[in-house]
Coordinates of C-alpha atoms (C1' of nucleotides) in Angstrom, one line a residue:
Chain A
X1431 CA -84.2 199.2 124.2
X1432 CA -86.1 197.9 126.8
X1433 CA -84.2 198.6 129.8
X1434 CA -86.2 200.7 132.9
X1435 CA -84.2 204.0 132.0
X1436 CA -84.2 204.1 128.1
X1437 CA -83.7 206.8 126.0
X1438 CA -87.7 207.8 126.5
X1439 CA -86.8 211.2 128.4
X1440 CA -84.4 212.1 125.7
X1441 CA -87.1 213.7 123.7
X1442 CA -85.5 213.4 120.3
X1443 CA -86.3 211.8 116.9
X1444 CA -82.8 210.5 117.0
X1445 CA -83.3 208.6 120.6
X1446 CA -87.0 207.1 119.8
X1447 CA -85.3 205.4 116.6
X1448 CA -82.5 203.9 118.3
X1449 CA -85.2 202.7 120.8
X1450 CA -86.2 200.7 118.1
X1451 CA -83.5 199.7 115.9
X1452 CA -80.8 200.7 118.8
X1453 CA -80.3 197.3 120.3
X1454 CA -77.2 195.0 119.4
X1455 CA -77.7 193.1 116.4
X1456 CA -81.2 194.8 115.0
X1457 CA -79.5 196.9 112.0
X1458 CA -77.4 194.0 110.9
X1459 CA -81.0 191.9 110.7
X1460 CA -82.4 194.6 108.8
X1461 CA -79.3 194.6 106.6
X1462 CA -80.3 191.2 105.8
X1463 CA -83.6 191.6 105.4
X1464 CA -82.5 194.4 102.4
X1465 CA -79.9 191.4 101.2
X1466 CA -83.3 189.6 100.9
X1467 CA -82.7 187.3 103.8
X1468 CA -86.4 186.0 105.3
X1469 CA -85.9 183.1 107.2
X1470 CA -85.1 182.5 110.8
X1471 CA -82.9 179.5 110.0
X1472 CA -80.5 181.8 107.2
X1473 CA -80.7 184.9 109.9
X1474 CA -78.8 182.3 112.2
X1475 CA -76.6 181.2 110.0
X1476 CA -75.6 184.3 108.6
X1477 CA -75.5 186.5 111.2
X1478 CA -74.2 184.1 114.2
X1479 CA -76.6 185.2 116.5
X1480 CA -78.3 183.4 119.6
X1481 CA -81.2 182.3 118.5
X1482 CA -82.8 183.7 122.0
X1483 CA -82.0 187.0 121.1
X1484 CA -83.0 186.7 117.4
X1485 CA -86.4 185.1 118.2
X1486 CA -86.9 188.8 120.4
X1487 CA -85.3 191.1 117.6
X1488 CA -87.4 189.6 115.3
X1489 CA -90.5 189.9 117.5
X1490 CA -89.8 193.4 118.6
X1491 CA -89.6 194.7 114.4
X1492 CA -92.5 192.8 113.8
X1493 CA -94.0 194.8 117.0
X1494 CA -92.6 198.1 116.2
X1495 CA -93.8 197.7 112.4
X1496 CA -90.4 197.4 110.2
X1497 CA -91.3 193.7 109.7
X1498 CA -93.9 191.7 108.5
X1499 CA -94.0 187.6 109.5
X1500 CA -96.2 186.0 107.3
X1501 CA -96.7 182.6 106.6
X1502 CA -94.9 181.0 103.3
X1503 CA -94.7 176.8 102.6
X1504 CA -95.5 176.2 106.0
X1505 CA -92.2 178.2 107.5
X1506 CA -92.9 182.2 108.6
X1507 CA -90.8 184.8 106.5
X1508 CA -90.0 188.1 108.1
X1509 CA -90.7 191.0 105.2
X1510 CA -90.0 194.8 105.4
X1511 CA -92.9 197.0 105.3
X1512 CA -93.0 200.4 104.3
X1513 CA -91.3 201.6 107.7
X1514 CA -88.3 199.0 107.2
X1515 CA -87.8 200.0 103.6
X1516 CA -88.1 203.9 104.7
X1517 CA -84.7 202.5 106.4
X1518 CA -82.5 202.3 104.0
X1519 CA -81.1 205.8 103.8
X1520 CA -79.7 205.3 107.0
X1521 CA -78.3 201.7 106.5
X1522 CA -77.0 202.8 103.4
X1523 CA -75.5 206.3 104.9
X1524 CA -73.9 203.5 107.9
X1525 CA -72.4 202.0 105.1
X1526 CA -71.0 204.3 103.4
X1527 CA -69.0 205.6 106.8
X1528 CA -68.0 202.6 107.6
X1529 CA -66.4 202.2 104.5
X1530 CA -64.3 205.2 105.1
X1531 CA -63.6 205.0 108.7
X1532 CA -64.1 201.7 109.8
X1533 CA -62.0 199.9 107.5
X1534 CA -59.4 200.0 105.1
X1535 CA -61.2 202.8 103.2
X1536 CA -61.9 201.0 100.5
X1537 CA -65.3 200.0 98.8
X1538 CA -66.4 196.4 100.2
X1539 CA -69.6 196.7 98.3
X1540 CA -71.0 199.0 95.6
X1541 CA -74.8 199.7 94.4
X1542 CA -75.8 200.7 91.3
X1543 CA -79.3 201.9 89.9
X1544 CA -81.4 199.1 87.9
X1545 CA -83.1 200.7 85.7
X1546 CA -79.6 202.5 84.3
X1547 CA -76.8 201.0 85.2
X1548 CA -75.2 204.2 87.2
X1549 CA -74.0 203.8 90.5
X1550 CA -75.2 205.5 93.1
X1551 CA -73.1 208.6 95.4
X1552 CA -72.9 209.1 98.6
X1553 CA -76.2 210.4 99.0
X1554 CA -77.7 207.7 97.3
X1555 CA -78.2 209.5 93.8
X1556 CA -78.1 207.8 90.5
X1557 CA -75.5 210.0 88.6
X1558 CA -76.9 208.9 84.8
X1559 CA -80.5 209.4 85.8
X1560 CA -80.3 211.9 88.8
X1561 CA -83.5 210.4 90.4
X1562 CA -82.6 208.9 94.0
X1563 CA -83.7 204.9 93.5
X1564 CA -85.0 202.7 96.3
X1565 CA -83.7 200.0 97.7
X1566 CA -86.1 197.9 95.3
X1567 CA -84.3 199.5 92.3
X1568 CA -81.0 198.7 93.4
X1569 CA -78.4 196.2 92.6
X1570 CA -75.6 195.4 94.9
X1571 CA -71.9 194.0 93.9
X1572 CA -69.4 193.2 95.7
X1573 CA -66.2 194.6 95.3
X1574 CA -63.7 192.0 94.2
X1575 CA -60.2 191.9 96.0
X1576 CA -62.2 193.3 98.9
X1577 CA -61.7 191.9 102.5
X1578 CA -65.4 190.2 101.9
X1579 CA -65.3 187.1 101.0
X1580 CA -64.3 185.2 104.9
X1581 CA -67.5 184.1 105.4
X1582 CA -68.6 180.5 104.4
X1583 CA -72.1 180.1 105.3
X1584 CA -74.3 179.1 102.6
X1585 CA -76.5 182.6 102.6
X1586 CA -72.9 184.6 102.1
X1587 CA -72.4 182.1 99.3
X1588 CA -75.3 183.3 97.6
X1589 CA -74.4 186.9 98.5
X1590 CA -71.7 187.0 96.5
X1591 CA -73.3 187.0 93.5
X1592 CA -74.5 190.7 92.1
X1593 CA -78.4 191.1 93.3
X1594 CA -81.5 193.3 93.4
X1595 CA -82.3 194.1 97.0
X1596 CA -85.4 193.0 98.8
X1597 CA -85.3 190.0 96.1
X1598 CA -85.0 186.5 98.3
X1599 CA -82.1 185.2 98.2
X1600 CA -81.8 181.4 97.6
X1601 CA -79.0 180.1 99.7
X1602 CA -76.8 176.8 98.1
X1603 CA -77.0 173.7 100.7
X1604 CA -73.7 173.2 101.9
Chain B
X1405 CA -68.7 196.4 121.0
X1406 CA -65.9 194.7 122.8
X1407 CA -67.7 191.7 123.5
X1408 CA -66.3 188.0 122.9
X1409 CA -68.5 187.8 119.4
X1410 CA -68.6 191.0 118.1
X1411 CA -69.7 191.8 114.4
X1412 CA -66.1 190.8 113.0
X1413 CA -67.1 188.0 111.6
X1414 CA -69.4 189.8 109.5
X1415 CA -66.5 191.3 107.1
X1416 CA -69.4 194.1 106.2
X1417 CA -68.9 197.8 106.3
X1418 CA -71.8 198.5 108.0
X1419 CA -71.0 195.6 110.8
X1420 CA -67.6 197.7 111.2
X1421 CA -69.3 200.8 111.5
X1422 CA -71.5 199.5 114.5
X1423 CA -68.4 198.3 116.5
X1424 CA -67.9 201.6 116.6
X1425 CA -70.9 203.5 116.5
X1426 CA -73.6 200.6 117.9
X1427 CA -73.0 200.4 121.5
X1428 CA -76.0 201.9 123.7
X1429 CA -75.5 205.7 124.4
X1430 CA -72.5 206.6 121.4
X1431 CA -75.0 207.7 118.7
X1432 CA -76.7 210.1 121.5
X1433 CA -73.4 210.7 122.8
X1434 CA -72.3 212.0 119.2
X1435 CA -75.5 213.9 119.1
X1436 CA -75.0 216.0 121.5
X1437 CA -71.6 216.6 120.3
X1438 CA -73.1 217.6 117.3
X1439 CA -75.5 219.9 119.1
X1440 CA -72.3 221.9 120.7
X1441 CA -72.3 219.5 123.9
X1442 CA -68.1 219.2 124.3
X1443 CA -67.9 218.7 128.9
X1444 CA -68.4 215.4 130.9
X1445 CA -70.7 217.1 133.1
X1446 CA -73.1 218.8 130.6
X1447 CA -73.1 215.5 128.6
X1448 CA -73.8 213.3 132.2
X1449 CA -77.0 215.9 132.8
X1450 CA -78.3 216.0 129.5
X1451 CA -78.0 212.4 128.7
X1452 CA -79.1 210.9 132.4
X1453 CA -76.6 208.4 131.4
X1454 CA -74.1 206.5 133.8
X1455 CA -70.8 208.6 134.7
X1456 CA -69.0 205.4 134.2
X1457 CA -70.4 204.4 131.0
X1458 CA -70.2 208.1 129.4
X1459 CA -66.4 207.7 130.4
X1460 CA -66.1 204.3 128.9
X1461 CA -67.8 205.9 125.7
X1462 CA -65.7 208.9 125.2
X1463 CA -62.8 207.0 125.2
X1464 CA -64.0 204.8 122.6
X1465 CA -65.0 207.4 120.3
X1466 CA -61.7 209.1 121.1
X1467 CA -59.6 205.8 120.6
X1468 CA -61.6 204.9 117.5
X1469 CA -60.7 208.8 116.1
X1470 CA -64.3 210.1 116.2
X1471 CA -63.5 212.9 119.2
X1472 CA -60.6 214.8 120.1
X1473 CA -59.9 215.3 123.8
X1474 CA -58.8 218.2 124.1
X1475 CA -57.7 220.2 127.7
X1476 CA -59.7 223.9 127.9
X1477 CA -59.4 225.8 130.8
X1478 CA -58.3 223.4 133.3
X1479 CA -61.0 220.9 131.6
X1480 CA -61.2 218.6 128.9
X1481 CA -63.2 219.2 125.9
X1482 CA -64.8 216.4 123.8
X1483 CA -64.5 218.1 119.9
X1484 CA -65.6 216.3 117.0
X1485 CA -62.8 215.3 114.6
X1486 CA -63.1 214.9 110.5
X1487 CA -64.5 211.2 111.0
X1488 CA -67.0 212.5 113.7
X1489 CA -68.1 215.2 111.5
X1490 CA -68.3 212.7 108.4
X1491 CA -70.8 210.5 110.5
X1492 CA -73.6 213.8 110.5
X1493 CA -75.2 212.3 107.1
X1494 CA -76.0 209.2 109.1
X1495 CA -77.3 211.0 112.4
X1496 CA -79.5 213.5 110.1
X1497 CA -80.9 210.3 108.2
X1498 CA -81.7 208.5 111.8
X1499 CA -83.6 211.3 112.8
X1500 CA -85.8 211.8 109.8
X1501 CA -86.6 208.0 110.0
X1502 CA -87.3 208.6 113.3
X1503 CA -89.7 211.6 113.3
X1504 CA -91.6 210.1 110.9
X1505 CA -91.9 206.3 111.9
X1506 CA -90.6 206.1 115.7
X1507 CA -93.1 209.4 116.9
X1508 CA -96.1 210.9 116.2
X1509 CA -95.3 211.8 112.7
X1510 CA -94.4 215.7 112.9
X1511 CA -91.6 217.3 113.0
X1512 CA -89.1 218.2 116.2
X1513 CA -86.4 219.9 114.9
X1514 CA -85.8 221.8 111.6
X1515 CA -82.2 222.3 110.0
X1516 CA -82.0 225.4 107.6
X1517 CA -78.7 226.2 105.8
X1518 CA -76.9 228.8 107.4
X1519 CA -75.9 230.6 104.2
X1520 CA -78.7 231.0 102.3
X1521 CA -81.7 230.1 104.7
X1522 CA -83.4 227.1 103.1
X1523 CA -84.0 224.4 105.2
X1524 CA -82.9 221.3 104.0
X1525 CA -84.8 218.0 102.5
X1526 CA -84.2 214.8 104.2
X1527 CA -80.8 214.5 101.9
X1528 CA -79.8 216.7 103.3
X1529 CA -79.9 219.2 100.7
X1530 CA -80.4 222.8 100.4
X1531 CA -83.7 223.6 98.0
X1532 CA -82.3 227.5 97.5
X1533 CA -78.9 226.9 96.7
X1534 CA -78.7 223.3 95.9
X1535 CA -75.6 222.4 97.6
X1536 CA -75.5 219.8 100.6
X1537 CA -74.3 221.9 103.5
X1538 CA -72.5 219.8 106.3
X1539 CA -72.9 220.8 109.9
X1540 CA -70.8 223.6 110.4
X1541 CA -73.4 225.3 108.2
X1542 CA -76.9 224.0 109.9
X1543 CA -79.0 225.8 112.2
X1544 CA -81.1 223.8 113.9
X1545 CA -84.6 225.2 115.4
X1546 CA -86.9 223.2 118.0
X1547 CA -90.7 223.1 116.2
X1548 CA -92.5 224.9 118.3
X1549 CA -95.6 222.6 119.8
X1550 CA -93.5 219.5 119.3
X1551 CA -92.8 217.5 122.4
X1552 CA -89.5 218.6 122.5
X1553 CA -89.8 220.8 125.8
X1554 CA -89.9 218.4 128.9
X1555 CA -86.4 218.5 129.9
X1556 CA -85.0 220.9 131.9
X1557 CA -81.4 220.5 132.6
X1558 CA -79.5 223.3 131.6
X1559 CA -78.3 221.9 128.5
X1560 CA -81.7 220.8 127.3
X1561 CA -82.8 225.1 128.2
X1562 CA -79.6 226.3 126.1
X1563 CA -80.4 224.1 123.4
X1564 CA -83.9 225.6 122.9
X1565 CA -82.5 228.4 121.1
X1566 CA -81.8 228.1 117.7
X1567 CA -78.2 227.4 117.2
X1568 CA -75.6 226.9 114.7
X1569 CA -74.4 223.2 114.9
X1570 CA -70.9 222.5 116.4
X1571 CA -71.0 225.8 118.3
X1572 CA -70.5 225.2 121.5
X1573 CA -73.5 225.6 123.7
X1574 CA -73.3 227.4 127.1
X1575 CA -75.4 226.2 129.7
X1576 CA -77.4 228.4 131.4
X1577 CA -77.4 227.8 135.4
X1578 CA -80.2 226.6 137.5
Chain C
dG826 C1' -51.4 228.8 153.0
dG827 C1' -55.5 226.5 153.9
dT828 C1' -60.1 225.7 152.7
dT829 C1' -63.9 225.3 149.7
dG830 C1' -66.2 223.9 145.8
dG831 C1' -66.7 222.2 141.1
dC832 C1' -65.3 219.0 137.8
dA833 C1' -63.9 214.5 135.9
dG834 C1' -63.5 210.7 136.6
dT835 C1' -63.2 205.5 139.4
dC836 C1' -65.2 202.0 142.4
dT837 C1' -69.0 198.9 144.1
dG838 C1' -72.8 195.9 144.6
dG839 C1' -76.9 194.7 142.3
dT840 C1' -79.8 194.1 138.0
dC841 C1' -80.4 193.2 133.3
dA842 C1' -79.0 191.5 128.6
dT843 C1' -76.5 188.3 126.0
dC844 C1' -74.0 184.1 125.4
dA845 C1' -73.5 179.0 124.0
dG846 C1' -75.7 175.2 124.0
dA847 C1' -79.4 171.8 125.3
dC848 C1' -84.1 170.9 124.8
dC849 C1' -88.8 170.8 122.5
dA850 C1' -92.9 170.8 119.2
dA851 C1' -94.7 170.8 114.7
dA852 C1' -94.3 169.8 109.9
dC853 C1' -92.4 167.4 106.3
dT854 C1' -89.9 163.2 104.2
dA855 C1' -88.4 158.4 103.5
Chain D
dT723 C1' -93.9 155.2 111.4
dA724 C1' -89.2 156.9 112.3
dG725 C1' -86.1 160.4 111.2
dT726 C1' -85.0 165.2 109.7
dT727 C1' -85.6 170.0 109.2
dT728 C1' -87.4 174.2 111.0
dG729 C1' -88.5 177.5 114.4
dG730 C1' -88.4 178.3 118.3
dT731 C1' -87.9 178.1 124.2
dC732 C1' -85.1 177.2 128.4
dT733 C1' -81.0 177.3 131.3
dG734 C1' -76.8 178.5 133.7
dA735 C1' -72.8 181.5 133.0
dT736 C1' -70.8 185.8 131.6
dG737 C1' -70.6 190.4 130.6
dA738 C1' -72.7 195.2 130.3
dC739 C1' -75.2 198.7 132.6
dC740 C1' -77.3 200.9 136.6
dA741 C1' -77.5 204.3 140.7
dG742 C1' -74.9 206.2 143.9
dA743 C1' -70.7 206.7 146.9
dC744 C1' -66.0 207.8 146.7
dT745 C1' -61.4 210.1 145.1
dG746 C1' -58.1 213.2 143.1
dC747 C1' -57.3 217.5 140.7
dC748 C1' -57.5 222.3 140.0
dA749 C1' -59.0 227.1 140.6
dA750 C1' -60.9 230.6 143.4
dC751 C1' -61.3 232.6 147.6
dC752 C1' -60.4 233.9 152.6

DNA sequence: GGTTGGCAGTCTGGTCATCAGACCAAACTA
DNA sequence: TAGTTTGGTCTGATGACCAGACTGCCAACC
């Protein structure tokens, strides 16, 4: 958060995350970064985002823990760690909400379990299976008809297609 | 969000849920709310948040059909509504990420099912009776020797006690 | 009936964050 | 070697947030 008063006298699990992943922008890049997003150049292009206030978002998950910049073909690549994976409950959970309340009420996306095909609940459960899969094991769709398909950035391109999260995605020039 | 560039472009359900939910202060806001917090004035002393910007939230959350403003006693009440209620999975998931990655590890705050007396995982779920209680149904109890005890408003004092969730709290004076 | 006090806001001037867009350096390519 | 791509930094303008002063409403009390 950053500001002189934060959230540091609030004492409270709930306030200490949001110091960290509370600022504009920081779930969406950590949304990509589960979509398999790693580049600063795609985080740009997807996200339209300053690239001021990327660069620091960027720099304060790398600082914080929940990403990893590591060197790849001469260009850095921002990975999840353990702490950023650990995330995903809660992105997912965001999701789901929004779904209900925050749009039509419709599915815009759906999730479903690798190794069996089911599709995960609202608590992130594999019905078929009944184990709870991580974001590694899971493969997300979007839902036709839905209101997603505006965007025409080449990274939302390659979105469109069903994939495994935390896979990179390779983004069509264009 | 209400800013020029907001997150509509992003055509994502979790985008739509943080033009609602992502501004600084709401998610703490809806905390407390949670925690039995409903008056301007106990929220503006247990949040040490800006009297203008807690107004400008609460009518956001009212607008966007997360609170109910409700006149009680001469004063208005801030009462979570279905969608507010719905948004609890989310919160509880926050906080669990939090306590483990965002502190020193432990836990701050316990949540035990109100109808059987297991305390629930971090789904959310009830290890006695198996169900997934929502709220209404939590009691939620300060670990003792956490870090939880340096605020003293009156708020932070009545919220020491254990307490069923969505009761409304009564601040003690002083 | 007038006064007092608490409550729920609004208003104000200053500071900080974010914005769009220009600029820059390093590495790769032709 | 010149040009292009990539990953940033820098700048001036705009908007959000801050602390604190101020206002209007209502109930209780004298």
């Amino acid at each position: 958060m950053a500001l002189g008063t934060g959230y540091a006298q609030q004492n409270c699990s709930i306030a200490r995350a949001l110091e960290i992943v509370g600022e504009r922008w920081t779930m969406l890049v950590l949304r990509d970064c589960f979509y398999g997003v790693r580049r600063f150049s795609d985080l740009l292009g997807h996200l339209d985002i300053s690239r001021a206030v990327l660069t620091e978002r960027l720099a304060s998950l790398t600082d914080a823990g929940l990403l990893e910049r590591r060197s790849a073909g001469g260009h850095p690549e921002y990975l999840l760690t353990a702490a950023g994976i650990a995330f995903w409950p809660t992105l997912y959970s965001l999701s789901r909400w929004g779904e209900r309340y925050a749009g039509d009420g419709g599915r815009t996306r759906t999730f479903s379990h690798a190794g069996c095909g089911g599709e995960v609940d609202d608590l992130g459960q594999c019905p078929v299976c009944g184990t709870t899969p991580g974001p590694a094991d899971l493969i997300v769709t979007l839902v036709e008809g839905s209101s997603g398909h505006r965007r025409s950035d080449p990274v939302s391109l390659a979105l469109r297609r069903p994939h495994r999260l935390l896979q990179p995605v390779t983004p069509v020039a264009g």
